[in-house]
mmCIF file of C-alpha atoms in Angstrom:
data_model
loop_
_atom_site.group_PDB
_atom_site.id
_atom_site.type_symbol
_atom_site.label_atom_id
_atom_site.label_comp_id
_atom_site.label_asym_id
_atom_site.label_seq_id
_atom_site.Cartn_x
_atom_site.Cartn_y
_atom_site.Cartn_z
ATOM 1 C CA UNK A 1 0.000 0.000 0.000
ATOM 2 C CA UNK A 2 0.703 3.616 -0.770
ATOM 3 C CA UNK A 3 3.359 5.209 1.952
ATOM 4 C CA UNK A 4 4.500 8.756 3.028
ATOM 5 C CA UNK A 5 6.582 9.076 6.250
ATOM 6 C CA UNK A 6 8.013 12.411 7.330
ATOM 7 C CA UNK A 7 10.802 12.623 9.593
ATOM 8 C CA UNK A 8 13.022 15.643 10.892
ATOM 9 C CA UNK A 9 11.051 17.982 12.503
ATOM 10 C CA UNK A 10 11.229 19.550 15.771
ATOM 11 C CA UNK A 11 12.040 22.347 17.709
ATOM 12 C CA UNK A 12 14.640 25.154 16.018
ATOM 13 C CA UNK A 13 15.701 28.832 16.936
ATOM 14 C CA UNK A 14 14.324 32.040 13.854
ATOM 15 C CA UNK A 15 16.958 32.216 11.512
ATOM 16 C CA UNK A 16 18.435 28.514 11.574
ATOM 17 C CA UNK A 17 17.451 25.671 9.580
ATOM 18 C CA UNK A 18 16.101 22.104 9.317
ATOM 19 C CA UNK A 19 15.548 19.520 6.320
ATOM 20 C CA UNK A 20 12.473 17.561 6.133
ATOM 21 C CA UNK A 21 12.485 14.471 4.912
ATOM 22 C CA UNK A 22 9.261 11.729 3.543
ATOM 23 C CA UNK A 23 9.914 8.793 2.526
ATOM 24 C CA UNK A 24 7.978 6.924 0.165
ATOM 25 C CA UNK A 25 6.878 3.273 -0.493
ATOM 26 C CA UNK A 26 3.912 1.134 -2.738
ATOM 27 C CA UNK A 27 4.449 2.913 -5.449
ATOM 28 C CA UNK A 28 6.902 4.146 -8.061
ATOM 29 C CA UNK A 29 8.109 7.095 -6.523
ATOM 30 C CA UNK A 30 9.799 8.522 -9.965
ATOM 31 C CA UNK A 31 6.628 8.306 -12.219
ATOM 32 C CA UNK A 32 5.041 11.220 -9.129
ATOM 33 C CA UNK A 33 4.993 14.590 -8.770
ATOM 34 C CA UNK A 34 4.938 15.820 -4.712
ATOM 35 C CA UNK A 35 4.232 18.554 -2.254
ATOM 36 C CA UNK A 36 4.804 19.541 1.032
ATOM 37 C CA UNK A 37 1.773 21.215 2.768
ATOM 38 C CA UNK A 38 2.075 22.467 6.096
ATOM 39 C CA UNK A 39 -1.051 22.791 8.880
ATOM 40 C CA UNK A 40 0.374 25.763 11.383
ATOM 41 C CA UNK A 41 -1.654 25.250 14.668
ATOM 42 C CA UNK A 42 -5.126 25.620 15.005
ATOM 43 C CA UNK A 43 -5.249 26.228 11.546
ATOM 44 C CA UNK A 44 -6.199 25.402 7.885
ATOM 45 C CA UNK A 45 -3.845 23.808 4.694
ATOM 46 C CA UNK A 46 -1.382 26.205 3.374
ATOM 47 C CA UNK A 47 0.418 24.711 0.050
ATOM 48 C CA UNK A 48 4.232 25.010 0.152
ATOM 49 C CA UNK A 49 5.840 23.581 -2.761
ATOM 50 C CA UNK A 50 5.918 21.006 -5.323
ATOM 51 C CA UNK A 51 8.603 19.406 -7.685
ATOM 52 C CA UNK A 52 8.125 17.655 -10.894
ATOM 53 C CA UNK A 53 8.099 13.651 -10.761
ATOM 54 C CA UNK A 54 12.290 14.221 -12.930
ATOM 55 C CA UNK A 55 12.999 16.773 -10.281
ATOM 56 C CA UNK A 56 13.456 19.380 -13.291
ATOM 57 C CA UNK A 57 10.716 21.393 -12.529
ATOM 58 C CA UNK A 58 9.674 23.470 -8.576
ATOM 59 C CA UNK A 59 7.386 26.017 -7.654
ATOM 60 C CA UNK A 60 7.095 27.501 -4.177
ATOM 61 C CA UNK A 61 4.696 29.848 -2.228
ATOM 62 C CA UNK A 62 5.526 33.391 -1.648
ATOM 63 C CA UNK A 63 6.265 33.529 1.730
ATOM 64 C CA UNK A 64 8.834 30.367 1.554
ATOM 65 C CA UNK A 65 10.802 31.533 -1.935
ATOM 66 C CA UNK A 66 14.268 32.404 -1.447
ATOM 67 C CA UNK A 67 14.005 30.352 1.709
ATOM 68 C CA UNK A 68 12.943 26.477 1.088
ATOM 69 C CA UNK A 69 13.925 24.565 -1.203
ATOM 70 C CA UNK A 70 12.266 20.915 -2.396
ATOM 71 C CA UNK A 71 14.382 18.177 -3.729
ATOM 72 C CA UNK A 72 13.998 14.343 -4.202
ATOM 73 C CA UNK A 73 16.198 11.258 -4.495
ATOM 74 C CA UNK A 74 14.285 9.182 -6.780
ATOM 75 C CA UNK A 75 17.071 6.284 -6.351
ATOM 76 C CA UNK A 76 16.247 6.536 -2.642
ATOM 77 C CA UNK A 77 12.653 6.914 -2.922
ATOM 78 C CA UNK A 78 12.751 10.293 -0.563
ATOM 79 C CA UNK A 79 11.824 13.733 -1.122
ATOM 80 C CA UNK A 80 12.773 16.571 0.809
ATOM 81 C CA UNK A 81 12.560 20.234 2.021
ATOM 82 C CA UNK A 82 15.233 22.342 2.751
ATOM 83 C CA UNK A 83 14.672 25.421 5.301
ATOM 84 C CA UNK A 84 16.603 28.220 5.497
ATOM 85 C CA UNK A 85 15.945 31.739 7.763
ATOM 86 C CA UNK A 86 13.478 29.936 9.688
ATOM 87 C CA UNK A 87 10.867 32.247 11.095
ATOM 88 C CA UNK A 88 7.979 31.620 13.957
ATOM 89 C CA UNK A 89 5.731 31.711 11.361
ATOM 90 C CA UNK A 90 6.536 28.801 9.770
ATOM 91 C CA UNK A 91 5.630 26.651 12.828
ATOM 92 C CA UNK A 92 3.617 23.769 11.419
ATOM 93 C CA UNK A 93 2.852 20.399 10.921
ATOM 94 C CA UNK A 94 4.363 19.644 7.355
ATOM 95 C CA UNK A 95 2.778 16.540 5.257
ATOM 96 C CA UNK A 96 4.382 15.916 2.226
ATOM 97 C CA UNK A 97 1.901 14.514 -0.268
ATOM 98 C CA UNK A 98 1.491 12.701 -3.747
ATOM 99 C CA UNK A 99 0.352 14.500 -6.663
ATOM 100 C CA UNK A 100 -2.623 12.826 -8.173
ATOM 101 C CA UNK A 101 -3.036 15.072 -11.113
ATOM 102 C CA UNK A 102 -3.804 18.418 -10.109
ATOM 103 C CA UNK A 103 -4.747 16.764 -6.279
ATOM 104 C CA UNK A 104 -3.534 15.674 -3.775
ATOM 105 C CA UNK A 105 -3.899 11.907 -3.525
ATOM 106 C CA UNK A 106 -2.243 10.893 -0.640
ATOM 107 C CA UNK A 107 -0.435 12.069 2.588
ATOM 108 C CA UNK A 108 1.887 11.380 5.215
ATOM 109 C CA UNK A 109 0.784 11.567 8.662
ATOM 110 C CA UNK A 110 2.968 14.886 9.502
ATOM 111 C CA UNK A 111 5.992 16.115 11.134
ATOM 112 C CA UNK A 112 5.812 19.072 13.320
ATOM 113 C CA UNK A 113 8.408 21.899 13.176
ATOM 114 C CA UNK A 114 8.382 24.536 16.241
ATOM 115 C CA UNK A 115 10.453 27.693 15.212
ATOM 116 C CA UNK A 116 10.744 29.654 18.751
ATOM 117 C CA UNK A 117 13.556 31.049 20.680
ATOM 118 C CA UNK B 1 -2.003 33.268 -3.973
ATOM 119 C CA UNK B 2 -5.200 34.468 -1.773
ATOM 120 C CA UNK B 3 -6.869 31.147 0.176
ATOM 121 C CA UNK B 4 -10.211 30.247 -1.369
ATOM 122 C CA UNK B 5 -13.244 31.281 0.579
ATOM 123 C CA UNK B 6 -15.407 28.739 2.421
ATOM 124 C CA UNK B 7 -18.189 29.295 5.408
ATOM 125 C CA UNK B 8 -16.098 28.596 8.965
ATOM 126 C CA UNK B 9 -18.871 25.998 10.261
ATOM 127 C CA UNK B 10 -21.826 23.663 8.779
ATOM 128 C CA UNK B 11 -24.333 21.885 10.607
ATOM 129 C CA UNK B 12 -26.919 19.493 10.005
ATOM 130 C CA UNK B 13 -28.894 16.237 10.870
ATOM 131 C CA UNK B 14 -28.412 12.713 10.392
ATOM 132 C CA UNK B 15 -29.742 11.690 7.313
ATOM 133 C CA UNK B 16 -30.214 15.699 6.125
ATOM 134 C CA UNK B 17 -27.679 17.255 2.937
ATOM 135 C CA UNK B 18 -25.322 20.000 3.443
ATOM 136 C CA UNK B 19 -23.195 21.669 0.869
ATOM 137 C CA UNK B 20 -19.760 23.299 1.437
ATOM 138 C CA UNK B 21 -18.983 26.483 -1.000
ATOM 139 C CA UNK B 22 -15.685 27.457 -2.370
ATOM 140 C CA UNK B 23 -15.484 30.559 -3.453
ATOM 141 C CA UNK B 24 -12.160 31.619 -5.721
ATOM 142 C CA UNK B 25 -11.380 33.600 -8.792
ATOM 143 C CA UNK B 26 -11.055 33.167 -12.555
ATOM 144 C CA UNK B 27 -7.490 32.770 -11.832
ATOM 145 C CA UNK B 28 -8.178 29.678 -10.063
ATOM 146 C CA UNK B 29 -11.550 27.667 -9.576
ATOM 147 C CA UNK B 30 -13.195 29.733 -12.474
ATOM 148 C CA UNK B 31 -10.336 28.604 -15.364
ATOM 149 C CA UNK B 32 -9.639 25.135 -13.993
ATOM 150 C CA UNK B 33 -11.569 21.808 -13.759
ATOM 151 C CA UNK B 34 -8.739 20.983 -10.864
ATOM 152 C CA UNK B 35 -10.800 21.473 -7.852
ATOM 153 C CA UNK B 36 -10.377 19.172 -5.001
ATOM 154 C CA UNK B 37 -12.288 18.567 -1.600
ATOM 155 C CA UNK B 38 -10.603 16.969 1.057
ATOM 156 C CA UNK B 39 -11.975 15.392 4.742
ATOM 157 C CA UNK B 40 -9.629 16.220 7.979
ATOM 158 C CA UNK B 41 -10.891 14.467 11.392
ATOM 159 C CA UNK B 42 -8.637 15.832 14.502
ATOM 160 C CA UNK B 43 -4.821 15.170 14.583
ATOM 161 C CA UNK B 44 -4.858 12.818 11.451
ATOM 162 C CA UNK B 45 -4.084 13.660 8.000
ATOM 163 C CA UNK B 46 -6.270 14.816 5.324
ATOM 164 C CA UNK B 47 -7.932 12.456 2.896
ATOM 165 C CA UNK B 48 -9.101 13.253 -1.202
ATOM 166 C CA UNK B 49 -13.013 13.220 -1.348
ATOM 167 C CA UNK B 50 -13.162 15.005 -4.589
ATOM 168 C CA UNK B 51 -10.559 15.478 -7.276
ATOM 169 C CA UNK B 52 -11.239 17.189 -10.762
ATOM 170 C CA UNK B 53 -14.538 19.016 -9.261
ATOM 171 C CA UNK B 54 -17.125 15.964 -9.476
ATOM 172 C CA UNK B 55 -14.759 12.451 -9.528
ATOM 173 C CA UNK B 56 -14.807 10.556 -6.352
ATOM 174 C CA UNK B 57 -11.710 8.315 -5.515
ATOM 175 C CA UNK B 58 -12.359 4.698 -5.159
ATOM 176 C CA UNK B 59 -13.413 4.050 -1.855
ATOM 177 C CA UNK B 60 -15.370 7.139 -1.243
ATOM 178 C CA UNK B 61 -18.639 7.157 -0.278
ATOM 179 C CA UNK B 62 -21.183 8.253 -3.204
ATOM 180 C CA UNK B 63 -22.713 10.023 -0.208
ATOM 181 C CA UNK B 64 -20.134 12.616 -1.211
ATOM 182 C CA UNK B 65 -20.134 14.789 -4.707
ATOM 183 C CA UNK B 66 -19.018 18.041 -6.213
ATOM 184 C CA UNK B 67 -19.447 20.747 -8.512
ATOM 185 C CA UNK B 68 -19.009 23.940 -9.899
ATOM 186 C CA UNK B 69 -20.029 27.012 -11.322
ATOM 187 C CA UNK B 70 -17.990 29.778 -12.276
ATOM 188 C CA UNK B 71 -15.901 30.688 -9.471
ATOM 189 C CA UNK B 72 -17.736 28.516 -6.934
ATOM 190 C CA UNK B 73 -17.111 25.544 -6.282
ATOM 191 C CA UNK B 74 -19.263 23.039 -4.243
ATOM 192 C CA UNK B 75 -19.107 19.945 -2.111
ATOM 193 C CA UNK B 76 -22.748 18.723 -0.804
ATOM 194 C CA UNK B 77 -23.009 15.870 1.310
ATOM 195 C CA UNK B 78 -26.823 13.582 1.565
ATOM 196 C CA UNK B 79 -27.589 11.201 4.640
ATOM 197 C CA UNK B 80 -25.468 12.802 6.862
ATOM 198 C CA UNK B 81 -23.714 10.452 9.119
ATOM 199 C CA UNK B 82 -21.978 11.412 12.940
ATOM 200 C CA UNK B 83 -18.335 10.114 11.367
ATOM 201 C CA UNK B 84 -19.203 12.623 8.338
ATOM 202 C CA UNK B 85 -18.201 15.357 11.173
ATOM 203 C CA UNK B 86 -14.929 17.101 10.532
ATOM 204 C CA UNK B 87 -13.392 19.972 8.433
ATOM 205 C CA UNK B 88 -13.429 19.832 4.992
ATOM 206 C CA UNK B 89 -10.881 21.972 2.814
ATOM 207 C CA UNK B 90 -11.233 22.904 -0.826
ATOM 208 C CA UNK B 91 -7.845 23.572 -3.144
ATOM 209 C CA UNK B 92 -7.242 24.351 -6.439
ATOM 210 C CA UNK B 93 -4.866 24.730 -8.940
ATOM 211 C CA UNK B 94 -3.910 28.037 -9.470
ATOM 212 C CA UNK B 95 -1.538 28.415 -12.804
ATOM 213 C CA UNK B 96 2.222 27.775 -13.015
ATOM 214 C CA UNK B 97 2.355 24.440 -10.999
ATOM 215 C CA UNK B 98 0.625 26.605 -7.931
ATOM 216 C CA UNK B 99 -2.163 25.398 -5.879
ATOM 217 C CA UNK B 100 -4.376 27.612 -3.384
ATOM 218 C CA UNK B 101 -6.365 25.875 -0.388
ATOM 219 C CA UNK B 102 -9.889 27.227 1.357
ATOM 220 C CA UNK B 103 -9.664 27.660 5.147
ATOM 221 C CA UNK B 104 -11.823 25.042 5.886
ATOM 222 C CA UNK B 105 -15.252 24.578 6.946
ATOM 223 C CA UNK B 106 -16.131 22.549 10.556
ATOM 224 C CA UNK B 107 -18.995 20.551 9.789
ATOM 225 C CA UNK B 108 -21.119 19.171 12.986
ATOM 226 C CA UNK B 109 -23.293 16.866 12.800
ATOM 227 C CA UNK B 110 -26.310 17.862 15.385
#
């Protein structure tokens, strides 16, 4: 069955950074776009990124461009997100999620990131 | 990038309808057929309802089904059901690989 586990978060100081990773598994990781989304507490879905299934191709948010950046691994099934300038805003939960076509077809269960001094 | 716009809260009956709006622009809901619906209960992840405004994935109750017109899209649920409570987010794509969620609407079931 269809896979996503986040790892990596936790609890960081404004202006450091952190990588996020998801791992992936039941299905061919290469053939898939992917997202990260991230939930900030008591809150609704905010779309972060997303990278092409070839890794040629990103797009980000405003608020995170200049800052994150998404990669993947295909030969290691793993896709990431690199975060720079961390600011208390960006305290979240962060799913990383398959691309179903223009949806998003499945999720990981989440990895909270706490950005506070 | 500006969220969609949904109601904050729902309510209705077992065994009653409710529908969900999503409001957006042309630069979203009102070009694109890419309009997704998506079910979050309390400290789990969200799950697709709706994908492509009206398709249901396999497993989904038909109890669920979308729609759209112009810049509104819609998500109506019939014989509401107690486990049907939760918030429900819209998204859509939104042009050059961008996608823009709703803030979510709290559905209780009375």
């Amino acid at each position: 069955q269809v896979q996503l586990v986040e790892s990596g978060g936790g609890v960081v100081q404004p202006g450091t950074s952190l990588r996020l990773s998801c791992a992936v598994s039941g299905f061919t990781f290469s053939d898939y776009a992917m997202h990260w989304v991230r939930q900030a507490p008591g809150t609704g879905l905010e779309w972060v990124t997303m990278i092409s299934y070839d890794g040629t191709s990103t797009y980000y948010t405003d608020s995170v461009k200049g800052r994150f950046t998404i990669s993947r691994d295909n030969s290691k099934n793993s896709l990431y997100l690199h975060m720079n300038s961390l600011r208390p805003e960006d305290t979240a939960v962060y799913y990383c999620a398959r691309d179903g076509n223009y949806d998003f077809d499945y999720w990981g269960q989440g990895t909270l990131v706490t950005v506070s001094s | 990038q500006s969220a969609l716009t949904q109601p904050a809260s729902v309510s209705g009956s077992p065994g009653q309808s409710i529908t969900i709006s999503c409001t957006g622009t042309s630069s979203d809901v009102g070009t694109y057929n890419y309009v997704s619906w998506y079910q979050q209960h309390p400290g789990k992840a969200p799950k697709l309802m709706i994908y492509d405004v009206t398709n249901r994935p396999s497993g989904v109750s038909n109890r669920f089904s979308g729609s759209k017109s112009g810049n509104t899209a819609s998500l109506t649920i019939s014989g509401l059901q107690a486990q049907d409570e939760a918030i429900f987010y819209c998204s859509s794509y939104a042009s050059s690989g961008t996608r823009v969620f709703g803030g979510g609407t709290k559905l209780t079931v009375l």
